Structures are given as structure tokens and as C-alpha cells.
Amino acid sequence: MTIVEAPSPNFDARKAVPDTVVLHYTGMQSGEAALERLRDPEAKVSAHYLVEEDGRVFRLVAEERRAWHAGAAFWKGVKDINSSSIGIEIVNPGHEFGYRAFPDAQIAAVINLLADIRSRWTIDDDRIIGHSDVAPARKIDPGELFPWKRLAESGHGLWVEPPSSPGAPLGRGEEGTGVFALQAGLTRLGFDCAPSGQYDEWTETVVAAFQRHWLQARFDGVADGETRARLVALLRAAAGA
């Protein structure tokens, strides 16, 4: 895999060994504009890599350094996600500028890059996640068109497709043991969703983020049988990984 060196000044020292990969879309009108911003010292943002739509891979920050890509975030009890993660920006206009499917060449490059990264660091499948997973109130990237299933079939990340389970949908305003169990499961997977038994606005936001990654056909924040079945199956897959 050929990597184009495009150093960014926007980094500092890590406080932890990287054990997570966070995938983003650039959300800008072009890859050139995104690359310029990620290298602009005034912008104070960066990532370790940027993957263009044609499959070119740019290295902006050395993996041993802490890039500034996740912002305020949380996964599996960790808040300083930048210190514990490698950030990959994937060129796509995003929802603001004409969200579209990710080209095959680009995803093939992401898969190769993930394999390369994982040859150096111990990164479990349940730690290959999206920006929306670690910051569900602020971010929705890489979004519902990102082919998480294809990544998982290539050996990177988790994906399950279990049959739906029976039971009434859970949504905003619900309360009780079913909600508590849902929140506990989301927390165990990695989300910041401490169990309260109250299906509040935050729970709805987290469920929508979960769906945007692992259901994708619908991300309304309502935990129906299919959503809950996927959560249970993912937890089992993560435990057996």
C-alpha cells in the first residue's frame, strides 16, 4: 500500500497506547479542501490518515502521536479518545454537501489501511467505530451509507444480522426494566449510556447512533425488536472475538 506523506502540525503527545480506530467522513466539498484544513495550524484539527475517493491514502500524523480528530467523546469508559485512538478521515461531502455512497476503491483502501494499522497495534473488532459512536450528540459520520458490513466481512469490525426478537418497541418516555437492560447493553458495547430505566432524549440519541452503524435502514432512535436483537448479538460477538 502506497501512502502519500502530508504532514500536519496539529498533534501532541499520546497519554495511552492506541487500541481504537475511529472512522470519520470529511464533510467538506472536496478532498483537497479537507486535506488543507487538516493541515492548517489555525484549524486545530487533524487525523492520522485521509483516504481519498480514488483510494489514495495520505498520512498526516504519525500513529505514535495524538491527532485531534474525535473532540469530546466517549467509548468503553474512556473520554480522551484522541489519546487512545487512530483517526481516519474518509473523503465524502457528508450530509451538508451531498452525502453519497463511498466508492469501492476508497473502501478497499480503508480495509487495507485497517489491516496495516492492526499489524502494529492490538485493536479489537468492537473498537473499530465511527465518530457518531463516540460522540452521538454531536456527530453522525461516517453515516448510514458507510459499508460497515463490508469492513466486517473483510475482518475489521463487528456486524451481525440476527432475526428480530418479539416485544413492543421501546421509545422516548418509556421506563422500566426493559429500558434499563437496553441502556446496560449499550453501555457494555461501549456507548455512554448509564442505565437509569428512563428512556430519555439521550437514550434516544444513543439508540439512533447505534442504528446508524449497525442497522442503517432506520435510525429513528426507537429500540424495536430488530434493534434490540442486534445489540444482544453484537455483545455476544464481541465477547467471543
mmCIF file with all atom_site columns, C-alpha atoms in Angstrom, residues 7-118:
data_model
loop_
_atom_site.group_PDB
_atom_site.id
_atom_site.type_symbol
_atom_site.label_atom_id
_atom_site.label_alt_id
_atom_site.label_comp_id
_atom_site.label_asym_id
_atom_site.label_entity_id
_atom_site.label_seq_id
_atom_site.pdbx_PDB_ins_code
_atom_site.Cartn_x
_atom_site.Cartn_y
_atom_site.Cartn_z
_atom_site.occupancy
_atom_site.B_iso_or_equiv
_atom_site.pdbx_formal_charge
_atom_site.auth_seq_id
_atom_site.auth_comp_id
_atom_site.auth_asym_id
_atom_site.auth_atom_id
_atom_site.pdbx_PDB_model_num
ATOM 1   C CA . PRO A 1 7   ? 2.381   16.121 7.497  1.00 0.00 ? 7   PRO A CA 1
ATOM 2   C CA . SER A 1 8   ? 0.055   18.124 9.715  1.00 0.00 ? 8   SER A CA 1
ATOM 3   C CA . PRO A 1 9   ? 1.333   20.245 12.602 1.00 0.00 ? 9   PRO A CA 1
ATOM 4   C CA . ASN A 1 10  ? -1.806  19.511 14.591 1.00 0.00 ? 10  ASN A CA 1
ATOM 5   C CA . PHE A 1 11  ? -0.807  16.838 17.099 1.00 0.00 ? 11  PHE A CA 1
ATOM 6   C CA . ASP A 1 12  ? 0.620   16.358 20.556 1.00 0.00 ? 12  ASP A CA 1
ATOM 7   C CA . ALA A 1 13  ? 1.824   13.545 22.817 1.00 0.00 ? 13  ALA A CA 1
ATOM 8   C CA . ARG A 1 14  ? -0.317  10.488 23.491 1.00 0.00 ? 14  ARG A CA 1
ATOM 9   C CA . LYS A 1 15  ? -1.325  9.560  27.013 1.00 0.00 ? 15  LYS A CA 1
ATOM 10  C CA . ALA A 1 16  ? -2.187  5.972  26.109 1.00 0.00 ? 16  ALA A CA 1
ATOM 11  C CA . VAL A 1 17  ? -1.329  3.247  23.625 1.00 0.00 ? 17  VAL A CA 1
ATOM 12  C CA . PRO A 1 18  ? -3.810  3.271  20.711 1.00 0.00 ? 18  PRO A CA 1
ATOM 13  C CA . ASP A 1 19  ? -6.362  0.477  20.955 1.00 0.00 ? 19  ASP A CA 1
ATOM 14  C CA . THR A 1 20  ? -9.194  2.006  18.911 1.00 0.00 ? 20  THR A CA 1
ATOM 15  C CA . VAL A 1 21  ? -9.769  3.231  15.354 1.00 0.00 ? 21  VAL A CA 1
ATOM 16  C CA . VAL A 1 22  ? -12.299 5.995  14.742 1.00 0.00 ? 22  VAL A CA 1
ATOM 17  C CA . LEU A 1 23  ? -13.624 6.449  11.207 1.00 0.00 ? 23  LEU A CA 1
ATOM 18  C CA . HIS A 1 24  ? -14.905 9.835  10.035 1.00 0.00 ? 24  HIS A CA 1
ATOM 19  C CA . TYR A 1 25  ? -16.115 11.389 6.838  1.00 0.00 ? 25  TYR A CA 1
ATOM 20  C CA . THR A 1 26  ? -14.570 14.716 5.914  1.00 0.00 ? 26  THR A CA 1
ATOM 21  C CA . GLY A 1 27  ? -17.914 16.501 5.388  1.00 0.00 ? 27  GLY A CA 1
ATOM 22  C CA . MET A 1 28  ? -16.365 19.066 3.047  1.00 0.00 ? 28  MET A CA 1
ATOM 23  C CA . GLN A 1 29  ? -16.894 19.882 -0.618 1.00 0.00 ? 29  GLN A CA 1
ATOM 24  C CA . SER A 1 30  ? -13.655 18.262 -1.777 1.00 0.00 ? 30  SER A CA 1
ATOM 25  C CA . GLY A 1 31  ? -10.820 16.112 -0.584 1.00 0.00 ? 31  GLY A CA 1
ATOM 26  C CA . GLU A 1 32  ? -8.386  18.915 -1.339 1.00 0.00 ? 32  GLU A CA 1
ATOM 27  C CA . ALA A 1 33  ? -10.262 21.280 0.957  1.00 0.00 ? 33  ALA A CA 1
ATOM 28  C CA . ALA A 1 34  ? -10.339 18.655 3.718  1.00 0.00 ? 34  ALA A CA 1
ATOM 29  C CA . LEU A 1 35  ? -6.626  17.970 3.390  1.00 0.00 ? 35  LEU A CA 1
ATOM 30  C CA . GLU A 1 36  ? -5.890  21.685 3.579  1.00 0.00 ? 36  GLU A CA 1
ATOM 31  C CA . ARG A 1 37  ? -7.993  22.119 6.707  1.00 0.00 ? 37  ARG A CA 1
ATOM 32  C CA . LEU A 1 38  ? -6.471  19.106 8.449  1.00 0.00 ? 38  LEU A CA 1
ATOM 33  C CA . ARG A 1 39  ? -3.025  20.628 7.873  1.00 0.00 ? 39  ARG A CA 1
ATOM 34  C CA . ASP A 1 40  ? -3.958  24.191 8.846  1.00 0.00 ? 40  ASP A CA 1
ATOM 35  C CA . PRO A 1 41  ? -2.456  25.119 12.245 1.00 0.00 ? 41  PRO A CA 1
ATOM 36  C CA . GLU A 1 42  ? -5.269  27.620 12.796 1.00 0.00 ? 42  GLU A CA 1
ATOM 37  C CA . ALA A 1 43  ? -7.942  24.922 12.415 1.00 0.00 ? 43  ALA A CA 1
ATOM 38  C CA . LYS A 1 44  ? -6.531  22.821 15.271 1.00 0.00 ? 44  LYS A CA 1
ATOM 39  C CA . VAL A 1 45  ? -7.942  19.605 13.790 1.00 0.00 ? 45  VAL A CA 1
ATOM 40  C CA . SER A 1 46  ? -6.211  16.632 12.222 1.00 0.00 ? 46  SER A CA 1
ATOM 41  C CA . ALA A 1 47  ? -6.302  12.880 11.751 1.00 0.00 ? 47  ALA A CA 1
ATOM 42  C CA . HIS A 1 48  ? -3.667  10.237 11.264 1.00 0.00 ? 48  HIS A CA 1
ATOM 43  C CA . TYR A 1 49  ? -4.847  9.397  7.751  1.00 0.00 ? 49  TYR A CA 1
ATOM 44  C CA . LEU A 1 50  ? -7.065  10.729 4.997  1.00 0.00 ? 50  LEU A CA 1
ATOM 45  C CA . VAL A 1 51  ? -8.435  8.355  2.328  1.00 0.00 ? 51  VAL A CA 1
ATOM 46  C CA . GLU A 1 52  ? -9.467  9.914  -0.974 1.00 0.00 ? 52  GLU A CA 1
ATOM 47  C CA . GLU A 1 53  ? -12.344 8.645  -3.110 1.00 0.00 ? 53  GLU A CA 1
ATOM 48  C CA . ASP A 1 54  ? -9.888  7.207  -5.645 1.00 0.00 ? 54  ASP A CA 1
ATOM 49  C CA . GLY A 1 55  ? -8.150  5.185  -2.932 1.00 0.00 ? 55  GLY A CA 1
ATOM 50  C CA . ARG A 1 56  ? -5.121  7.385  -2.314 1.00 0.00 ? 56  ARG A CA 1
ATOM 51  C CA . VAL A 1 57  ? -4.041  7.375  1.333  1.00 0.00 ? 57  VAL A CA 1
ATOM 52  C CA . PHE A 1 58  ? -2.400  10.399 2.952  1.00 0.00 ? 58  PHE A CA 1
ATOM 53  C CA . ARG A 1 59  ? -0.545  10.206 6.273  1.00 0.00 ? 59  ARG A CA 1
ATOM 54  C CA . LEU A 1 60  ? -0.914  13.412 8.263  1.00 0.00 ? 60  LEU A CA 1
ATOM 55  C CA . VAL A 1 61  ? 0.170   12.396 11.777 1.00 0.00 ? 61  VAL A CA 1
ATOM 56  C CA . ALA A 1 62  ? 2.374   9.524  12.919 1.00 0.00 ? 62  ALA A CA 1
ATOM 57  C CA . GLU A 1 63  ? 0.449   6.809  14.728 1.00 0.00 ? 63  GLU A CA 1
ATOM 58  C CA . GLU A 1 64  ? 2.637   7.294  17.787 1.00 0.00 ? 64  GLU A CA 1
ATOM 59  C CA . ARG A 1 65  ? 1.311   10.851 18.142 1.00 0.00 ? 65  ARG A CA 1
ATOM 60  C CA . ARG A 1 66  ? -2.071  12.106 19.312 1.00 0.00 ? 66  ARG A CA 1
ATOM 61  C CA . ALA A 1 67  ? -4.068  13.570 16.420 1.00 0.00 ? 67  ALA A CA 1
ATOM 62  C CA . TRP A 1 68  ? -7.008  15.905 17.061 1.00 0.00 ? 68  TRP A CA 1
ATOM 63  C CA . HIS A 1 69  ? -9.968  14.214 15.424 1.00 0.00 ? 69  HIS A CA 1
ATOM 64  C CA . ALA A 1 70  ? -12.526 12.985 17.947 1.00 0.00 ? 70  ALA A CA 1
ATOM 65  C CA . GLY A 1 71  ? -13.171 16.015 20.165 1.00 0.00 ? 71  GLY A CA 1
ATOM 66  C CA . ALA A 1 72  ? -15.368 15.492 23.217 1.00 0.00 ? 72  ALA A CA 1
ATOM 67  C CA . ALA A 1 73  ? -16.024 11.766 23.060 1.00 0.00 ? 73  ALA A CA 1
ATOM 68  C CA . PHE A 1 74  ? -16.511 8.504  24.976 1.00 0.00 ? 74  PHE A CA 1
ATOM 69  C CA . TRP A 1 75  ? -16.072 4.790  24.309 1.00 0.00 ? 75  TRP A CA 1
ATOM 70  C CA . LYS A 1 76  ? -15.838 1.976  26.845 1.00 0.00 ? 76  LYS A CA 1
ATOM 71  C CA . GLY A 1 77  ? -15.258 4.346  29.747 1.00 0.00 ? 77  GLY A CA 1
ATOM 72  C CA . VAL A 1 78  ? -12.544 6.382  28.027 1.00 0.00 ? 78  VAL A CA 1
ATOM 73  C CA . LYS A 1 79  ? -13.077 10.101 27.431 1.00 0.00 ? 79  LYS A CA 1
ATOM 74  C CA . ASP A 1 80  ? -9.717  11.045 25.936 1.00 0.00 ? 80  ASP A CA 1
ATOM 75  C CA . ILE A 1 81  ? -10.423 9.158  22.725 1.00 0.00 ? 81  ILE A CA 1
ATOM 76  C CA . ASN A 1 82  ? -7.727  11.078 20.849 1.00 0.00 ? 82  ASN A CA 1
ATOM 77  C CA . SER A 1 83  ? -5.037  9.598  23.091 1.00 0.00 ? 83  SER A CA 1
ATOM 78  C CA . SER A 1 84  ? -6.259  6.030  22.669 1.00 0.00 ? 84  SER A CA 1
ATOM 79  C CA . SER A 1 85  ? -7.239  6.031  19.004 1.00 0.00 ? 85  SER A CA 1
ATOM 80  C CA . ILE A 1 86  ? -6.084  6.308  15.419 1.00 0.00 ? 86  ILE A CA 1
ATOM 81  C CA . GLY A 1 87  ? -8.285  8.598  13.358 1.00 0.00 ? 87  GLY A CA 1
ATOM 82  C CA . ILE A 1 88  ? -9.079  8.007  9.679  1.00 0.00 ? 88  ILE A CA 1
ATOM 83  C CA . GLU A 1 89  ? -10.802 10.717 7.652  1.00 0.00 ? 89  GLU A CA 1
ATOM 84  C CA . ILE A 1 90  ? -12.646 9.349  4.608  1.00 0.00 ? 90  ILE A CA 1
ATOM 85  C CA . VAL A 1 91  ? -13.369 11.851 1.850  1.00 0.00 ? 91  VAL A CA 1
ATOM 86  C CA . ASN A 1 92  ? -17.120 12.329 1.404  1.00 0.00 ? 92  ASN A CA 1
ATOM 87  C CA . PRO A 1 93  ? -19.158 15.559 1.163  1.00 0.00 ? 93  PRO A CA 1
ATOM 88  C CA . GLY A 1 94  ? -21.267 14.409 4.096  1.00 0.00 ? 94  GLY A CA 1
ATOM 89  C CA . HIS A 1 95  ? -24.866 15.285 4.824  1.00 0.00 ? 95  HIS A CA 1
ATOM 90  C CA . GLU A 1 96  ? -24.288 19.011 4.417  1.00 0.00 ? 96  GLU A CA 1
ATOM 91  C CA . PHE A 1 97  ? -22.818 18.943 0.900  1.00 0.00 ? 97  PHE A CA 1
ATOM 92  C CA . GLY A 1 98  ? -24.426 15.945 -0.802 1.00 0.00 ? 98  GLY A CA 1
ATOM 93  C CA . TYR A 1 99  ? -23.890 12.713 1.107  1.00 0.00 ? 99  TYR A CA 1
ATOM 94  C CA . ARG A 1 100 ? -23.219 9.824  -1.242 1.00 0.00 ? 100 ARG A CA 1
ATOM 95  C CA . ALA A 1 101 ? -22.083 6.226  -1.312 1.00 0.00 ? 101 ALA A CA 1
ATOM 96  C CA . PHE A 1 102 ? -18.406 5.529  -0.718 1.00 0.00 ? 102 PHE A CA 1
ATOM 97  C CA . PRO A 1 103 ? -16.597 4.293  -3.875 1.00 0.00 ? 103 PRO A CA 1
ATOM 98  C CA . ASP A 1 104 ? -15.283 0.736  -3.979 1.00 0.00 ? 104 ASP A CA 1
ATOM 99  C CA . ALA A 1 105 ? -11.684 1.887  -4.438 1.00 0.00 ? 105 ALA A CA 1
ATOM 100 C CA . GLN A 1 106 ? -11.944 4.057  -1.346 1.00 0.00 ? 106 GLN A CA 1
ATOM 101 C CA . ILE A 1 107 ? -13.365 1.304  0.851  1.00 0.00 ? 107 ILE A CA 1
ATOM 102 C CA . ALA A 1 108 ? -10.769 -1.166 -0.425 1.00 0.00 ? 108 ALA A CA 1
ATOM 103 C CA . ALA A 1 109 ? -8.102  1.333  0.627  1.00 0.00 ? 109 ALA A CA 1
ATOM 104 C CA . VAL A 1 110 ? -9.718  1.730  4.071  1.00 0.00 ? 110 VAL A CA 1
ATOM 105 C CA . ILE A 1 111 ? -9.728  -2.052 4.504  1.00 0.00 ? 111 ILE A CA 1
ATOM 106 C CA . ASN A 1 112 ? -6.053  -2.303 3.526  1.00 0.00 ? 112 ASN A CA 1
ATOM 107 C CA . LEU A 1 113 ? -5.193  0.573  5.839  1.00 0.00 ? 113 LEU A CA 1
ATOM 108 C CA . LEU A 1 114 ? -7.019  -1.070 8.741  1.00 0.00 ? 114 LEU A CA 1
ATOM 109 C CA . ALA A 1 115 ? -5.101  -4.300 8.161  1.00 0.00 ? 115 ALA A CA 1
ATOM 110 C CA . ASP A 1 116 ? -1.850  -2.348 8.118  1.00 0.00 ? 116 ASP A CA 1
ATOM 111 C CA . ILE A 1 117 ? -2.672  -0.467 11.325 1.00 0.00 ? 117 ILE A CA 1
ATOM 112 C CA . ARG A 1 118 ? -3.731  -3.642 13.107 1.00 0.00 ? 118 ARG A CA 1
#
